[in-house]
XYZ file of C-alpha atoms in Angstrom:
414
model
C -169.309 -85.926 -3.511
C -165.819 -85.472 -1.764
C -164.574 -86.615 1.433
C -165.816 -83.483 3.243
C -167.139 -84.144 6.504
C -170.931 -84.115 7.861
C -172.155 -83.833 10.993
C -170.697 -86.180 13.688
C -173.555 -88.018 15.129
C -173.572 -89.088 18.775
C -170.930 -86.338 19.900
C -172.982 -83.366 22.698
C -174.329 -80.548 21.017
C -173.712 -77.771 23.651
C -176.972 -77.507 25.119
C -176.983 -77.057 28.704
C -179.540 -77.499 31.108
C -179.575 -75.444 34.074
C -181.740 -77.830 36.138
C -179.241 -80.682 35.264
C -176.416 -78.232 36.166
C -177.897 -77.566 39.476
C -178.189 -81.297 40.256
C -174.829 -81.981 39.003
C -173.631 -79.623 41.522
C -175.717 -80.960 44.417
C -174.134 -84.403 43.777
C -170.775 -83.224 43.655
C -171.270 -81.578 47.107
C -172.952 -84.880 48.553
C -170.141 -86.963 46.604
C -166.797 -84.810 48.182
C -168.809 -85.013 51.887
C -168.989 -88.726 51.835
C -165.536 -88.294 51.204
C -165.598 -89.547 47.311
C -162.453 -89.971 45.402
C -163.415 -88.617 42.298
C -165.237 -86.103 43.614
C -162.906 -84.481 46.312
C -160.048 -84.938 43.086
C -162.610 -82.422 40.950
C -162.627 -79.844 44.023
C -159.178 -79.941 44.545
C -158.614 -79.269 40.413
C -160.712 -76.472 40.723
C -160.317 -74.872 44.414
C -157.071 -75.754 45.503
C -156.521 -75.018 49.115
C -160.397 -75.511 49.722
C -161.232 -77.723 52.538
C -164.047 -80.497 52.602
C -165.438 -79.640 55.486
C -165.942 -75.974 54.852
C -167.392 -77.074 51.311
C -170.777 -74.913 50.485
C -173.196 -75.569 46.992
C -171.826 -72.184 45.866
C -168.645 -73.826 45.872
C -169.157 -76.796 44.003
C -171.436 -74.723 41.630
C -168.365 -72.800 40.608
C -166.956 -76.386 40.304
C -169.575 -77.229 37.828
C -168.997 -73.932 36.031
C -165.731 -74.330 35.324
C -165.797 -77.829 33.726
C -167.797 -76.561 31.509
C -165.795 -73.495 30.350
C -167.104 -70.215 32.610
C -165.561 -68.241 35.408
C -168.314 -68.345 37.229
C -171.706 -69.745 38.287
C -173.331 -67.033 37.143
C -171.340 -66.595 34.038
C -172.494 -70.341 32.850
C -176.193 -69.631 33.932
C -176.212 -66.523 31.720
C -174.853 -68.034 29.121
C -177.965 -70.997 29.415
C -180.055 -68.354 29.205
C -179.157 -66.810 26.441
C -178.903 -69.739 24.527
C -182.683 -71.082 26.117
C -183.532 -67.732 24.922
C -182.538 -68.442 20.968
C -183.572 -71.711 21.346
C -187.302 -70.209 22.289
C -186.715 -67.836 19.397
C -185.867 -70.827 16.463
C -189.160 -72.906 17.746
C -191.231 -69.716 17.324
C -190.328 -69.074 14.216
C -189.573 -65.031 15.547
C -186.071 -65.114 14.654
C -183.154 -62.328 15.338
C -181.906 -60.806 12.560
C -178.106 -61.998 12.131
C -177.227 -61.008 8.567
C -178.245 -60.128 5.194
C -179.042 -61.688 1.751
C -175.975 -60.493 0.866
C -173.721 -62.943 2.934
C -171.942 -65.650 1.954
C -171.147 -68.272 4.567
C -168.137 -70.193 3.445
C -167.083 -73.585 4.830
C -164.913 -76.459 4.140
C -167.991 -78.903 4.490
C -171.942 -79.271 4.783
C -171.928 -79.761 8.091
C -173.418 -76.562 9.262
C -175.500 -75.531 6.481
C -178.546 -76.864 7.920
C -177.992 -75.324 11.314
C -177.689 -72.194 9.817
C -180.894 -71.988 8.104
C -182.468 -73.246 11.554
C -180.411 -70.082 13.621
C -182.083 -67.933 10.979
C -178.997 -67.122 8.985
C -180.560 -65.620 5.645
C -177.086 -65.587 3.627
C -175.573 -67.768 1.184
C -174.007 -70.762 1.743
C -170.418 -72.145 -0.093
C -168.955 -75.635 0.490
C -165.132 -75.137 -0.247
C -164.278 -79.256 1.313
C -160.666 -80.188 -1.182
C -159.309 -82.291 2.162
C -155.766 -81.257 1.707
C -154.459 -82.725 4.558
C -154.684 -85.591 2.429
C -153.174 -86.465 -1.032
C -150.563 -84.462 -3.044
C -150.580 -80.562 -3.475
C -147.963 -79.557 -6.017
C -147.028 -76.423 -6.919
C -148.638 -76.317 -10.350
C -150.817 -74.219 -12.298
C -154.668 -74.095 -10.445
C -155.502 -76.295 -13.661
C -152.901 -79.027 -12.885
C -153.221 -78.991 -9.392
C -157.391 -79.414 -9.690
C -156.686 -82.779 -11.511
C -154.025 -83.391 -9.529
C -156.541 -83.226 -6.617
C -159.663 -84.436 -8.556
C -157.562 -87.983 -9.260
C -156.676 -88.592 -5.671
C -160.201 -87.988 -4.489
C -161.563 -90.114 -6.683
C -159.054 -92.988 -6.210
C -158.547 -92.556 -2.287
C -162.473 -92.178 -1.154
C -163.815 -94.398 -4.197
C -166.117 -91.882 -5.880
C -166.577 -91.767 -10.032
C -164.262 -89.481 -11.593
C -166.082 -87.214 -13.453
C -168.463 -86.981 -10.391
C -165.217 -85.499 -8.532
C -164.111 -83.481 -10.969
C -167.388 -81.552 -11.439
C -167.283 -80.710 -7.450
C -164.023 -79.474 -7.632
C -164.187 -77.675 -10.627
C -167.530 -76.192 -9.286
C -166.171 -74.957 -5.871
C -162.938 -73.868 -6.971
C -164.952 -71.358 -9.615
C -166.838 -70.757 -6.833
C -163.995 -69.005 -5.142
C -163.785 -65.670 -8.044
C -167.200 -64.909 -6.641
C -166.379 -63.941 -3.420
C -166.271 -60.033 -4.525
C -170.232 -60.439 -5.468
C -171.198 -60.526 -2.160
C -171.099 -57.947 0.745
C -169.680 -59.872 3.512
C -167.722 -63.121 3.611
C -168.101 -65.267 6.459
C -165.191 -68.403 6.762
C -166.506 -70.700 9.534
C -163.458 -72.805 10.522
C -162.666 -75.126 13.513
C -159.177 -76.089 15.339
C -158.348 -79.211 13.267
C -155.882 -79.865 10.398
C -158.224 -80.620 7.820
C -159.886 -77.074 8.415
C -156.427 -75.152 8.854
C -155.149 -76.121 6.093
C -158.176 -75.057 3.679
C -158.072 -72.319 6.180
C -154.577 -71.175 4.864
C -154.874 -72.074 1.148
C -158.106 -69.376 1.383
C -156.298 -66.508 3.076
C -153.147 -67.302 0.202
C -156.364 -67.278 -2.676
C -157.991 -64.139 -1.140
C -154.751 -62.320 -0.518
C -153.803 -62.594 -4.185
C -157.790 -62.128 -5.256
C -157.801 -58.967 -2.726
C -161.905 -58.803 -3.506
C -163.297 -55.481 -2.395
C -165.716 -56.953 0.262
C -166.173 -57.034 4.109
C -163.918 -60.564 4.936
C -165.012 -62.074 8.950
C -163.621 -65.175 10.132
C -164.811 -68.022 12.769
C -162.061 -69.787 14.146
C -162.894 -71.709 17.074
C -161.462 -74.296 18.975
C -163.386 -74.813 22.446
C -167.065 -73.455 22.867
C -168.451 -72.905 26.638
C -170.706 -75.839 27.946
C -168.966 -78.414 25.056
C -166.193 -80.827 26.880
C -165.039 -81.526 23.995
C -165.277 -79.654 21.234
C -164.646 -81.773 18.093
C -165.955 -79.231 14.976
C -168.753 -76.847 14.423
C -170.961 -79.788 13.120
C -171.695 -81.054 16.446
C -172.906 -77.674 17.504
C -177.330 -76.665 17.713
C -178.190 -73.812 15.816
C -178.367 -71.534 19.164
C -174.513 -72.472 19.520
C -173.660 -71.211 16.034
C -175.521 -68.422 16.988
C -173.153 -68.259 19.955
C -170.368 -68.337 17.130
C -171.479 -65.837 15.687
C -172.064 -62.670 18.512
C -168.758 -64.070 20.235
C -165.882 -66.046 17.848
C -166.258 -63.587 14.911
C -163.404 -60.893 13.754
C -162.614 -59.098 10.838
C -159.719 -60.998 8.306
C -156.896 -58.958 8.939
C -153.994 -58.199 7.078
C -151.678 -60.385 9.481
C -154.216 -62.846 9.090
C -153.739 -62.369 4.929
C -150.017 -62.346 5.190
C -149.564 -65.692 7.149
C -151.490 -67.357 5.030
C -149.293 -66.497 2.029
C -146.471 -68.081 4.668
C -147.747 -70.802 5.612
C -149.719 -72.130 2.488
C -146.221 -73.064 0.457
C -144.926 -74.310 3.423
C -147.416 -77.085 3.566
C -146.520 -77.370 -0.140
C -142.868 -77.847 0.264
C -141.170 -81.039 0.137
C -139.627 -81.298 2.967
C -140.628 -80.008 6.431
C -138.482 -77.189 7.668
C -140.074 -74.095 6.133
C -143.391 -75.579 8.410
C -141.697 -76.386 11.356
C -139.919 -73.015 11.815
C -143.738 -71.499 11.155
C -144.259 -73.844 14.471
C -141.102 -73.814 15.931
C -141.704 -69.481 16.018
C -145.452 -69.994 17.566
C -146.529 -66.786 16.399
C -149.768 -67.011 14.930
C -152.301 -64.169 14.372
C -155.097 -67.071 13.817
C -154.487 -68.861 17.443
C -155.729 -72.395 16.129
C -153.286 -72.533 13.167
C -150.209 -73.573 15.005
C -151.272 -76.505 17.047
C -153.243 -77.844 13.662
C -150.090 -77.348 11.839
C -148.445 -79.246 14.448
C -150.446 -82.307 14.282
C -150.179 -81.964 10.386
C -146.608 -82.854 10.721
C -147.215 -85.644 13.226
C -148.451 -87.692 10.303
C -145.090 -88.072 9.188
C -143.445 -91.377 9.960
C -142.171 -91.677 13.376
C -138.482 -92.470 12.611
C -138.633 -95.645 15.615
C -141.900 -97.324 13.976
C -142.304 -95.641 10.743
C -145.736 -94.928 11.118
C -147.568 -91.696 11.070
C -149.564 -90.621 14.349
C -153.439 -91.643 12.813
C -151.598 -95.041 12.091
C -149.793 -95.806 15.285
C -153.191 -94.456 17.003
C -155.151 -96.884 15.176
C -153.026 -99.827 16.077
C -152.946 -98.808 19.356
C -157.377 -98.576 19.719
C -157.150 -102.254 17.911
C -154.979 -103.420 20.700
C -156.845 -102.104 23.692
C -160.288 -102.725 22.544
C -159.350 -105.655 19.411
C -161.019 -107.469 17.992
C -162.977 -104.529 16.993
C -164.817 -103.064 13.562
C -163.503 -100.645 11.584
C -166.298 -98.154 12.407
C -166.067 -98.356 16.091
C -161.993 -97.877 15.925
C -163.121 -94.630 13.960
C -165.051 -93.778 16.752
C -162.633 -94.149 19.236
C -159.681 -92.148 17.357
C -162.505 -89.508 17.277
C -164.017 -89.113 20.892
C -160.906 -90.191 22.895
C -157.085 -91.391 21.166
C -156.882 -88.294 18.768
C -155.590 -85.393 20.415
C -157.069 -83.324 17.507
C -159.108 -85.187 15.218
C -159.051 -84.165 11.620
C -160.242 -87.016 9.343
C -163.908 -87.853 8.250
C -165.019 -91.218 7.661
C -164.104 -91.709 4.106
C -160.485 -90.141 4.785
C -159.873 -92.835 7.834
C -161.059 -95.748 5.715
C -158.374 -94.621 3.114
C -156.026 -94.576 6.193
C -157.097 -98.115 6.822
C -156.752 -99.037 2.951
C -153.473 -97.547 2.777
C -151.729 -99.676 5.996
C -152.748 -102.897 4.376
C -150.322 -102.026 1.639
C -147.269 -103.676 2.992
C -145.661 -106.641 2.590
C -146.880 -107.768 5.856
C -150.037 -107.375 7.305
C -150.736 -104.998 10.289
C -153.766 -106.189 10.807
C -156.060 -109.053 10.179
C -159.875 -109.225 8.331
C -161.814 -112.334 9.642
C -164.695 -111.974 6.988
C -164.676 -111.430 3.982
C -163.873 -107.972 2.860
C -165.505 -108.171 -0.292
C -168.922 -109.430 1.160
C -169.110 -106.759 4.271
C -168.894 -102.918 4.276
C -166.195 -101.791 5.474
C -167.108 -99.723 9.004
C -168.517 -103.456 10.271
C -165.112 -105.165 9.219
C -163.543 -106.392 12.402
C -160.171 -106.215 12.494
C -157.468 -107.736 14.546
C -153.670 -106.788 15.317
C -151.073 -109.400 13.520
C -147.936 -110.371 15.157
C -146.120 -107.856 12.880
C -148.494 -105.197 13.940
C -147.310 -105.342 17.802
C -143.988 -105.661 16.809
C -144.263 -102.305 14.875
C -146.548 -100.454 17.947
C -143.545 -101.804 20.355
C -140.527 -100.103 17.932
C -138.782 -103.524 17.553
C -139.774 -103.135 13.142
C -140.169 -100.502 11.668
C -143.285 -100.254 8.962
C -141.459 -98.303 6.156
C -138.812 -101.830 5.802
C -142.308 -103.027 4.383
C -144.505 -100.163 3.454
C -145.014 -100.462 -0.161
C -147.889 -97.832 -0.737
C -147.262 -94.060 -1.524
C -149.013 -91.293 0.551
C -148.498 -87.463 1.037
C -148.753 -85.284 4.144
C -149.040 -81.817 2.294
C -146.038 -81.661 -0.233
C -143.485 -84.472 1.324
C -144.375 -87.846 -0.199
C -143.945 -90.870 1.560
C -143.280 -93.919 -0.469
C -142.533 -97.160 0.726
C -140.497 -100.795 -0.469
C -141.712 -101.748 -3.642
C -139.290 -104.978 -4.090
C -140.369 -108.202 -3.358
């Protein structure tokens, strides 16, 4: 298998209760009255200008309503209906009828599959998952740049070669069937690792051009979900939700910026990328700010460490000593602003900062005897030095890594 990215246990999956809503709201009205901090902050985020005292349940119900994503009270207990309502539908077995045979359901992962066939989703499924927001991407023929791609994966997220190499080969070839099928569904979410498969596919289809109805999914919040990390986390109704609300046709704008942007990403240096930011035009709305955070994993030029690195010395600090697993979870829920990698991907992160000539961090077991999401792992001396800005990690770095086409090599003297 490749590093592409399950379901991410533990994280809500959008269903909303309106009981519990309803509750929520009478404590927030009982919490402002007794003249609550938090609570009288929440009001005043959401109905500035309204006073305390003149504070009704209708009022803090449009509170509640707006935290999670609607307009209005009513708006969020429609929406709970609706979803109650498919819900009802997928335990009964007397499921709507959402597409045909004849679809193809293409995704840069497995994480959804399952859902699907609960939501009643009677189309293929495709796993397109080459993480290219990690490892090299040269400009080389499709040949090359598969074993390019095939030897990093197998090296970075420790799987057997030819194990690698048969996935890849398997989904790339995959790709010249598109034009079999009727309709061609891409399910994407708001992060790097999807927007950049995201972009390679509208470059690929653009030049492929097959004669078949093309629909994107492109989200990046969903209503009821406080934070939305990836379609994974969502219950079947919510892909359902996806589907009647997130879906439009692959237009030719869409087409043409992906020929843009996808040898950007390639490039060597960053400019051609950054003016594609810098501009902030963007007929797929979730490209630019992914793009964005791409680039952040360059090295900051007053530590020298990318942003996943300087993130992860900063969760080791704050909550250190700590395992390996539980700083993943953290970057995911909380320090990541958008958070791209899957497990595999972080531990090559991890892997990867320990190549230096001093340590950023310290193992108190022994690696070799302990998996490595329950090493614990402490900050070094050197380590807060770096996170301060008083050294700077690339005087030491002796590793190589890539963010899209711009490698990053470090010292390599003694």
């Amino acid at each position: 298998m490749s590093a592409s990215r399950t379901s991410k246990s533990g994280i809500f999956d959008g269903r909303l209760n309106l009981e519990q809503q309803r509750k929520r709201a009478k404590e927030l009205l009982k919490s402002a009255r007794s003249q609550q901090a938090d609570a009288q902050t929440r009001i005043a985020a959401h109905l500035p200008g309204k006073s305390i005292d003149d504070l009704q349940l209708a009022d803090s119900q449009l509170v509640i309503a707006r935290e999670n994503g609607f307009a209005s009270w009513p708006k969020l207990k429609s929406h709970i209906d609706r979803i109650t309502e498919h819900q009802r539908q997928i335990a009964s077995g007397h499921l709507p009828i959402l597409d045909t045979p004849q679809t193809l359901h293409l995704r840069c992962g497995s994480d959804i599959r399952h859902g699907l066939e609960l939501a009643g989703f009677a189309g293929a499924f495709m796993e397109f998952s080459d993480p290219f927001c990690q490892g090299p991407v040269p400009d080389v023929p499709l040949p090359d740049f598969i074993e390019t791609r095939v030897r990093f994966i197998a090296s970075s997220y420790r799987i057997d070669f030819p194990d690698a190499l048969s996935r890849l080969q398997r989904e790339y070839a995959g790709l010249a069937t598109l034009g079999d099928y009727d309709h061609v569904v891409l399910w994407f979410e708001h992060d790097s690792y999807d927007q950049l498969i995201l972009a390679f596919l509208l470059d690929f289809i653009a030049t492929l051009r097959p004669q078949t109805r093309l629909d994107l999914i492109c989200v990046d919040r969903v209503p009821g979900v406080e934070r939305f990390i990836g379609l994974g986390q969502l219950s079947p109704e919510l892909l359902i939700w996806c589907w009647d609300n997130a879906r439009a046709p692959v237009s030719d704008d869409m087409l043409t910026f992906g020929q843009a942007v996808w040898p950007a990403i390639r490039a060597s240096n960053p400019d051609a990328l950054r003016a594609i930011i810098d501009n902030g035009q963007s007929p797929i709305p979730c490209m630019i700010a992914a793009l964005d955070r791409h680039l952040r994993e360059l090295p900051d030029p007053e530590n020298g460490l990318g942003l996943t690195q300087k993130l992860t010395l900063q969760i080791i600090r704050d909550h250190g000593p700590i395992t390996a697993g539980k700083i993943f979870g953290h970057l995911m829920r909380s320090y990541d602003p958008l958070p791209f990698l899957g497990d595999l991907m972080f531990w090559d992160v991890l892997v990867d900062m320990s190549r230096a000539k001093m340590p950023l961090f310290t193992y108190p077991e022994d690696p070799s005897q302990t998996p490595w999401p329950d090493r614990t792992l402490s900050l070094s001396e050197t380590g807060n030095e770096v996170l301060s800005g008083t050294r700077n990690f690339m005087a030491f770095y002796t590793g190589e890594r890539w963010v899209g086409g711009i490698r990053i090599s470090g010292a390599t003297g003694p």
